[in-house]
PDB file of C-alpha atoms and ligand atoms in Angstrom:
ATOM      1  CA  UNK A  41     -33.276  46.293   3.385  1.00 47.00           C
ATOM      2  CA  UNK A  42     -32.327  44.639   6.700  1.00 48.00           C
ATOM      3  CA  UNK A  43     -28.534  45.482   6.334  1.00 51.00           C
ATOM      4  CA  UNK A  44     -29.152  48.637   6.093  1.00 68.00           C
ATOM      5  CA  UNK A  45     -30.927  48.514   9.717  1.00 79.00           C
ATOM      6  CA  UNK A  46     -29.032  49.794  12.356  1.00 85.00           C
ATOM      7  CA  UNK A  47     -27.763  47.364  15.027  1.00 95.00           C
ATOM      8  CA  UNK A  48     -27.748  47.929  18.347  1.00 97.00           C
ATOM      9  CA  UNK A  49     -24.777  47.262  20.551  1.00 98.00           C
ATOM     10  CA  UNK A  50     -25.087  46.586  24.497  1.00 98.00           C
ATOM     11  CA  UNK A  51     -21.776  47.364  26.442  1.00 98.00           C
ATOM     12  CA  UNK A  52     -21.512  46.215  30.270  1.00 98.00           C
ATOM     13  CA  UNK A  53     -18.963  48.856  31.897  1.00 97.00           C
ATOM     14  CA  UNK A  54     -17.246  47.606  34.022  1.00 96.00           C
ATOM     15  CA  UNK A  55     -18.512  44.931  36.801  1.00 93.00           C
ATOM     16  CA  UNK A  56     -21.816  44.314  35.314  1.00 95.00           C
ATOM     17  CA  UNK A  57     -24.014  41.199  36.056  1.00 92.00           C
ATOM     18  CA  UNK A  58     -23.633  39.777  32.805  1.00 92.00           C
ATOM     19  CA  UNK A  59     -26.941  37.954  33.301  1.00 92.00           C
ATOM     20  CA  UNK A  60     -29.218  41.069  33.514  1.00 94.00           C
ATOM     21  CA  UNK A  61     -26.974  42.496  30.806  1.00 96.00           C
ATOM     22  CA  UNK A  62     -27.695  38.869  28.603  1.00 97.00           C
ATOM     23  CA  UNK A  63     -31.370  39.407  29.221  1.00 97.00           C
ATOM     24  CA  UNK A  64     -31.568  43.064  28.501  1.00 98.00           C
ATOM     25  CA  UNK A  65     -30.228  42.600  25.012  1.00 98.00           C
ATOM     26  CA  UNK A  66     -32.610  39.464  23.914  1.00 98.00           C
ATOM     27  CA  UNK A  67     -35.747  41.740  25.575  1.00 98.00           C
ATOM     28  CA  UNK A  68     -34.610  44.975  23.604  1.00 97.00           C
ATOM     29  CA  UNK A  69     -33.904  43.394  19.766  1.00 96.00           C
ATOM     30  CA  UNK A  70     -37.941  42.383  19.876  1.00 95.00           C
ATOM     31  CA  UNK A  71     -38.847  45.861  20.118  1.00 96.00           C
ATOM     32  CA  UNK A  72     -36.827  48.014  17.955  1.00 95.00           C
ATOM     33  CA  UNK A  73     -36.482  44.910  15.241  1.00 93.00           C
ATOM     34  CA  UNK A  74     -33.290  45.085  15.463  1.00 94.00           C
ATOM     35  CA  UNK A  75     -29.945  42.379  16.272  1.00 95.00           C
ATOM     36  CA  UNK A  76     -28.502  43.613  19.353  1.00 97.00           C
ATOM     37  CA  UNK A  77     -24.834  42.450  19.833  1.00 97.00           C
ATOM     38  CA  UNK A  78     -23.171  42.344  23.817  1.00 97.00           C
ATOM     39  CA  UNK A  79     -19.628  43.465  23.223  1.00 95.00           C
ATOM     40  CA  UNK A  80     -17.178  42.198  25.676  1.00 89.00           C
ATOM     41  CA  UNK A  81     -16.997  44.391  29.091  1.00 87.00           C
ATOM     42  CA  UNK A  82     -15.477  47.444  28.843  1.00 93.00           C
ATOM     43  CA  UNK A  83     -13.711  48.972  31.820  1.00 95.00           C
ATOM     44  CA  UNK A  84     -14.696  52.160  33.241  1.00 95.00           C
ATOM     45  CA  UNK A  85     -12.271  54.624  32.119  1.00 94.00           C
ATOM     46  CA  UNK A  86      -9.914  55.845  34.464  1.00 95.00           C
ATOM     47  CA  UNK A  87     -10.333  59.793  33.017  1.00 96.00           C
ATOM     48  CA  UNK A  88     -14.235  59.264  33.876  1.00 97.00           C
ATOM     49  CA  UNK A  89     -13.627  58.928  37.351  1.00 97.00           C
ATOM     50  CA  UNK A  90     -13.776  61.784  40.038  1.00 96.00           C
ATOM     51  CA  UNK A  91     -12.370  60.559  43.032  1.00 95.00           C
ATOM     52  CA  UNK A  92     -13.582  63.729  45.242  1.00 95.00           C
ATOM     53  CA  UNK A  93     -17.275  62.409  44.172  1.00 95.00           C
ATOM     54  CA  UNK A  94     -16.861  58.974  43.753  1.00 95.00           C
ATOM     55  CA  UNK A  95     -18.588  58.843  40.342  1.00 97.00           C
ATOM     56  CA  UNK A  96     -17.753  58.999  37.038  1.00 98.00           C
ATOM     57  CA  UNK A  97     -18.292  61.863  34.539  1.00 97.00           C
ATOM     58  CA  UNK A  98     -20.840  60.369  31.799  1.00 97.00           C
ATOM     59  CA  UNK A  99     -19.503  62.611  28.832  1.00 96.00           C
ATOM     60  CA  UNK A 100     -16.385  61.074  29.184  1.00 97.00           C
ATOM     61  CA  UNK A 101     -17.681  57.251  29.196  1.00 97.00           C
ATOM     62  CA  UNK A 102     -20.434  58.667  26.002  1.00 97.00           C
ATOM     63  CA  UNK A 103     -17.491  59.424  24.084  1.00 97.00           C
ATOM     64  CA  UNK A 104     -15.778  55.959  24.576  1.00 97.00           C
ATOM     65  CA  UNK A 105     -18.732  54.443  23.352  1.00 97.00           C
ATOM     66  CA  UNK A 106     -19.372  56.389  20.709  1.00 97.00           C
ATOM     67  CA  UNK A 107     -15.337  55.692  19.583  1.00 96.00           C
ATOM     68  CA  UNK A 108     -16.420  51.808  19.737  1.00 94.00           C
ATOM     69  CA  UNK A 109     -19.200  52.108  16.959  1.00 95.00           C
ATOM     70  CA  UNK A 110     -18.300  50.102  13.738  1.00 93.00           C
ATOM     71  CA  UNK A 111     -20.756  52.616  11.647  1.00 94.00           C
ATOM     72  CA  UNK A 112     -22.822  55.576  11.739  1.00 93.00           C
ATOM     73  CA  UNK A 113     -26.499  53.743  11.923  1.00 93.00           C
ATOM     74  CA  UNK A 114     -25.452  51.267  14.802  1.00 96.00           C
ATOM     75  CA  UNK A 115     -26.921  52.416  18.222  1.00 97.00           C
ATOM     76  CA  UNK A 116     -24.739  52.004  21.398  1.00 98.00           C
ATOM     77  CA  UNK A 117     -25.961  51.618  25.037  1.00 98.00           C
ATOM     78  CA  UNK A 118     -23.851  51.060  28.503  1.00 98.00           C
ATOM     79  CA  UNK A 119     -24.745  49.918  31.407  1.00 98.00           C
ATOM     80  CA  UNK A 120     -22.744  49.987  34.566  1.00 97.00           C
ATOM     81  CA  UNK A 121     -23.199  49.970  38.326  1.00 96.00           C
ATOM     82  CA  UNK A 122     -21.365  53.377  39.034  1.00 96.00           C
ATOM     83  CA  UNK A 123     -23.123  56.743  39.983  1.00 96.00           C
ATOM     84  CA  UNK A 124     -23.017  58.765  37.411  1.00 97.00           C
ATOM     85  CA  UNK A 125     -23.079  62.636  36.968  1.00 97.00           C
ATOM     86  CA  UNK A 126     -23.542  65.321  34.097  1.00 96.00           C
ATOM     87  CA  UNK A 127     -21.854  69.080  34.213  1.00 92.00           C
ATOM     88  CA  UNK A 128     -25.689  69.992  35.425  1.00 93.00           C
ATOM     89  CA  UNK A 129     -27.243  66.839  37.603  1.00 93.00           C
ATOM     90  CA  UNK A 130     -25.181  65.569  40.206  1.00 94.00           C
ATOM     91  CA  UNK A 131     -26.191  62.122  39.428  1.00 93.00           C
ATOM     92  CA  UNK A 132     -28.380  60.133  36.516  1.00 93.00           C
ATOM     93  CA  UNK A 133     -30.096  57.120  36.270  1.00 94.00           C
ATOM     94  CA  UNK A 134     -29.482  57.548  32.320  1.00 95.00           C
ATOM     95  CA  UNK A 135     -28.636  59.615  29.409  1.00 96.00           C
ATOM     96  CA  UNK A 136     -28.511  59.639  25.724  1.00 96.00           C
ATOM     97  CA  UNK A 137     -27.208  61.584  22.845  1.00 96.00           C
ATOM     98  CA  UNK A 138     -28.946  61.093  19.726  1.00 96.00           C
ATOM     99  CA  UNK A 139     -26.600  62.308  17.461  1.00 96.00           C
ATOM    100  CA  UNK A 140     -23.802  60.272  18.713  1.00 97.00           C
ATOM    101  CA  UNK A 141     -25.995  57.074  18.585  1.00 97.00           C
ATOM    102  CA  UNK A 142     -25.146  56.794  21.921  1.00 98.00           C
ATOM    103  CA  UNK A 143     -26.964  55.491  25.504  1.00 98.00           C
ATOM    104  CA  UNK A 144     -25.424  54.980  29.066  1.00 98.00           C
ATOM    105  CA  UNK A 145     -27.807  53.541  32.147  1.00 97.00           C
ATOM    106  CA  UNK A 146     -25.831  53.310  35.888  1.00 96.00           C
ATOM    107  CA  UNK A 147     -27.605  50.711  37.649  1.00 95.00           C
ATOM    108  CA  UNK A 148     -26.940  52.720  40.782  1.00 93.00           C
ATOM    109  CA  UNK A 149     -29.555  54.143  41.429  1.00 90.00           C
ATOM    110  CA  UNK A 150     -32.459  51.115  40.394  1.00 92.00           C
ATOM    111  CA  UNK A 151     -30.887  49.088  42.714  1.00 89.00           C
ATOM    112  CA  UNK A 152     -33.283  48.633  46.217  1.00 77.00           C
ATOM    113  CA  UNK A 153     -29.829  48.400  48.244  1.00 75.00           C
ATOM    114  CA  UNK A 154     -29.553  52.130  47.753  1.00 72.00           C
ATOM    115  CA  UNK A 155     -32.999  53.092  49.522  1.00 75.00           C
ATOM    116  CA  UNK A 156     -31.485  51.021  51.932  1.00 77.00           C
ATOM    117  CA  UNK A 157     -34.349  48.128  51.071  1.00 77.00           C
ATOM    118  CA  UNK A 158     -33.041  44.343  50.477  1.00 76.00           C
ATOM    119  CA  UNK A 159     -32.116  44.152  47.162  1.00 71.00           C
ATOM    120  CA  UNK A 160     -34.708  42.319  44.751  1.00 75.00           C
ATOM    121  CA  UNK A 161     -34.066  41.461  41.060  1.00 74.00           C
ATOM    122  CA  UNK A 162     -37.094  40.959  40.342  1.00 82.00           C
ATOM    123  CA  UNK A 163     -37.811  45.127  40.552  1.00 87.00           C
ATOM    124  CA  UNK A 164     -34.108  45.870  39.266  1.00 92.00           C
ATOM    125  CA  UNK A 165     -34.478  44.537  36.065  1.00 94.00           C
ATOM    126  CA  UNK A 166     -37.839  45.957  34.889  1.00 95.00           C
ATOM    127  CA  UNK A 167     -36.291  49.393  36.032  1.00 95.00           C
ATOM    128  CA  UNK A 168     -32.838  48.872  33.778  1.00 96.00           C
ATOM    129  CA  UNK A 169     -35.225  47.240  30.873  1.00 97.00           C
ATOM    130  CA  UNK A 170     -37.565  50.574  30.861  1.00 97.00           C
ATOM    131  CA  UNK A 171     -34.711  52.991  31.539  1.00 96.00           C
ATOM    132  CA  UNK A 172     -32.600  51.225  28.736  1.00 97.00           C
ATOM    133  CA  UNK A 173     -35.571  51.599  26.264  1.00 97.00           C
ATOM    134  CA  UNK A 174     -36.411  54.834  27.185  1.00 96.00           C
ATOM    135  CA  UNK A 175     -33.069  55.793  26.477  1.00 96.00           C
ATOM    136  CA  UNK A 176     -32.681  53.808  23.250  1.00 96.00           C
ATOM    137  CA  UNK A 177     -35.734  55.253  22.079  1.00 96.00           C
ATOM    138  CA  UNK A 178     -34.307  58.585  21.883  1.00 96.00           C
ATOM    139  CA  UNK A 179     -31.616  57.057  19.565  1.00 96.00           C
ATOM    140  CA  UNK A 180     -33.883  56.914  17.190  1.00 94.00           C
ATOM    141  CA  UNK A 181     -34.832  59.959  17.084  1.00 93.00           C
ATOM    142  CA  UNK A 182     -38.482  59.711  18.963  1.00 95.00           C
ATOM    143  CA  UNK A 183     -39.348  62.211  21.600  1.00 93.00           C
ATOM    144  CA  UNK A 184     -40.280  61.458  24.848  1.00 92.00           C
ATOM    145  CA  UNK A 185     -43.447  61.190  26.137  1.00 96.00           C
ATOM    146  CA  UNK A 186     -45.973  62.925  28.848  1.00 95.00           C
ATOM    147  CA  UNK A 187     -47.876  59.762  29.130  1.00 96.00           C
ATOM    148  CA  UNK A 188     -46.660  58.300  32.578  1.00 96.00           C
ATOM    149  CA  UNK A 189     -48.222  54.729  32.233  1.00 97.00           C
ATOM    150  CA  UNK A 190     -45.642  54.791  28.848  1.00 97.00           C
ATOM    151  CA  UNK A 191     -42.549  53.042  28.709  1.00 97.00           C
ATOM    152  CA  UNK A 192     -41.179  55.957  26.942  1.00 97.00           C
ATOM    153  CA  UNK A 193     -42.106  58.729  29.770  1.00 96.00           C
ATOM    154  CA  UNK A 194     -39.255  60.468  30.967  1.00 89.00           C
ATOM    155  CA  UNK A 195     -38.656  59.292  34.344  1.00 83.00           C
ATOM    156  CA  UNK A 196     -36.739  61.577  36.585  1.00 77.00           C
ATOM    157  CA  UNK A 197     -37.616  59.310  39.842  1.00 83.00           C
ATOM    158  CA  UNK A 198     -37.726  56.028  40.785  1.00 86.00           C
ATOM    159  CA  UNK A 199     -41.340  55.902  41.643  1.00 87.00           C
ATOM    160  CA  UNK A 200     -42.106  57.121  37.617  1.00 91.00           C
ATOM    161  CA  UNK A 201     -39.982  54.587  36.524  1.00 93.00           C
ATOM    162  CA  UNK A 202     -41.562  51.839  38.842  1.00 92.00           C
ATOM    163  CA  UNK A 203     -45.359  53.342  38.062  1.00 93.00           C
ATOM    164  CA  UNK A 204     -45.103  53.412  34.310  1.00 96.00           C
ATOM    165  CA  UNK A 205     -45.836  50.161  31.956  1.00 96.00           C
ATOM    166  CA  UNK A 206     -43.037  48.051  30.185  1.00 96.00           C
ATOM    167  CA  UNK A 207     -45.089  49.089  26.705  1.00 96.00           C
ATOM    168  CA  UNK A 208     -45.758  51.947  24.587  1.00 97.00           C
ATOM    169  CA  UNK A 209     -48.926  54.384  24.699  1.00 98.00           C
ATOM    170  CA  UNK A 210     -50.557  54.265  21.350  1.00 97.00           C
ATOM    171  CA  UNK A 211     -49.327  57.623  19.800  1.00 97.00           C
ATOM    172  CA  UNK A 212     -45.678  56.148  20.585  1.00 97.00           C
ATOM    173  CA  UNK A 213     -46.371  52.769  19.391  1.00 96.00           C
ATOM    174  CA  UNK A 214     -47.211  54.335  15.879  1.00 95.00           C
ATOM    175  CA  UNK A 215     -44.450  56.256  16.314  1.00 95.00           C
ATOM    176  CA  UNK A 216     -42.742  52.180  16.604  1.00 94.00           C
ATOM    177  CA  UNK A 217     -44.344  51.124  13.582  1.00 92.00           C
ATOM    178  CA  UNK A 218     -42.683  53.824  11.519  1.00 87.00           C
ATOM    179  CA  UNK A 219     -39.230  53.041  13.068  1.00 83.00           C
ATOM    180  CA  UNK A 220     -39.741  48.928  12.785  1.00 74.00           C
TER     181      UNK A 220
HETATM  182 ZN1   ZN B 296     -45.896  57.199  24.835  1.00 65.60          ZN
END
């Protein structure tokens, strides 16, 4: 049965620290029961950036990703620094399309540095780990949730992300257990 689970795949994009990226990928295997693999950095591509905005186009890097997937079932998440921007939002913290099997979080914006604060690890990496799993979660097909305390609540601000839990509500978590 386990070969037939679905790996998941963390890409760093770019200039990524590669120690937030390490950590993310041993705290998200836990969770989803799955072997998470970090594939060597991937640049940026060049056709993703728009110079007038100074941010890349996220379809673009979505479809590089999904190009880099050795099968159907594995599950692929980015993460870069870059702002990042969809035909309708003019920037995202992150996105995922479930039928690709693909996930892309910009760091950008969960950074303190860009509120102008002094930037603090210690808040920037429970925002990528709950952004990331939010995200992933959709991969698997599970809907978000309205719950704001859950990890899986869709978080459109930073002050969701920071106010909601690093674990599931109980109607998600059984929603885990079916998935795991
Ligand atoms: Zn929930």
């Amino acid at each position: 049965m386990a070969a037939l689970k679905s790996k998941i795949v963390v890409v760093p994009l770019g200039e990524v620290d590669f120690m937030m990226v390490n950590r993310l990928a041993a705290d998200l295997g836990p969770v989803f029961n799955r072997s998470v693999d970090i594939l060597k950095g991937m640049k940026l591509p060049e056709e993703a950036k728009n110079v007038i905005r100074g941010q890349y186009y996220a379809v673009v890097i979505m479809a590089k990703l999904e190009r880099i997937k050795a099968n159907a079932r594995e599950k692929v998440i980015g993460v870069c620094e870059d702002d990042l921007y969809l035909p309708d939002k003019n920037t995202i913290i992150g996105y995922s399309d479930a039928l690709a099997g693909t996930a892309v979080v910009s760091l950008w914006h969960l950074r303190q540095e860009f509120y102008g604060l002094p930037e603090n690890d210690s808040k920037i990496y429970p925002r990528l780990y709950k952004e990331s799993l939010h995200q992933l979660v959709h991969l698997f097909n599970i809907s978000e949730c309205r719950n704001p305390k859950c990890v899986n609540y869709f978080s459109n601000e930073m002050l969701d992300i920071d106010n909601k839990g690093k674990s599931f509500c109980d109607i998600c978590k059984r929603k885990m257990v079916k998935l795991v």
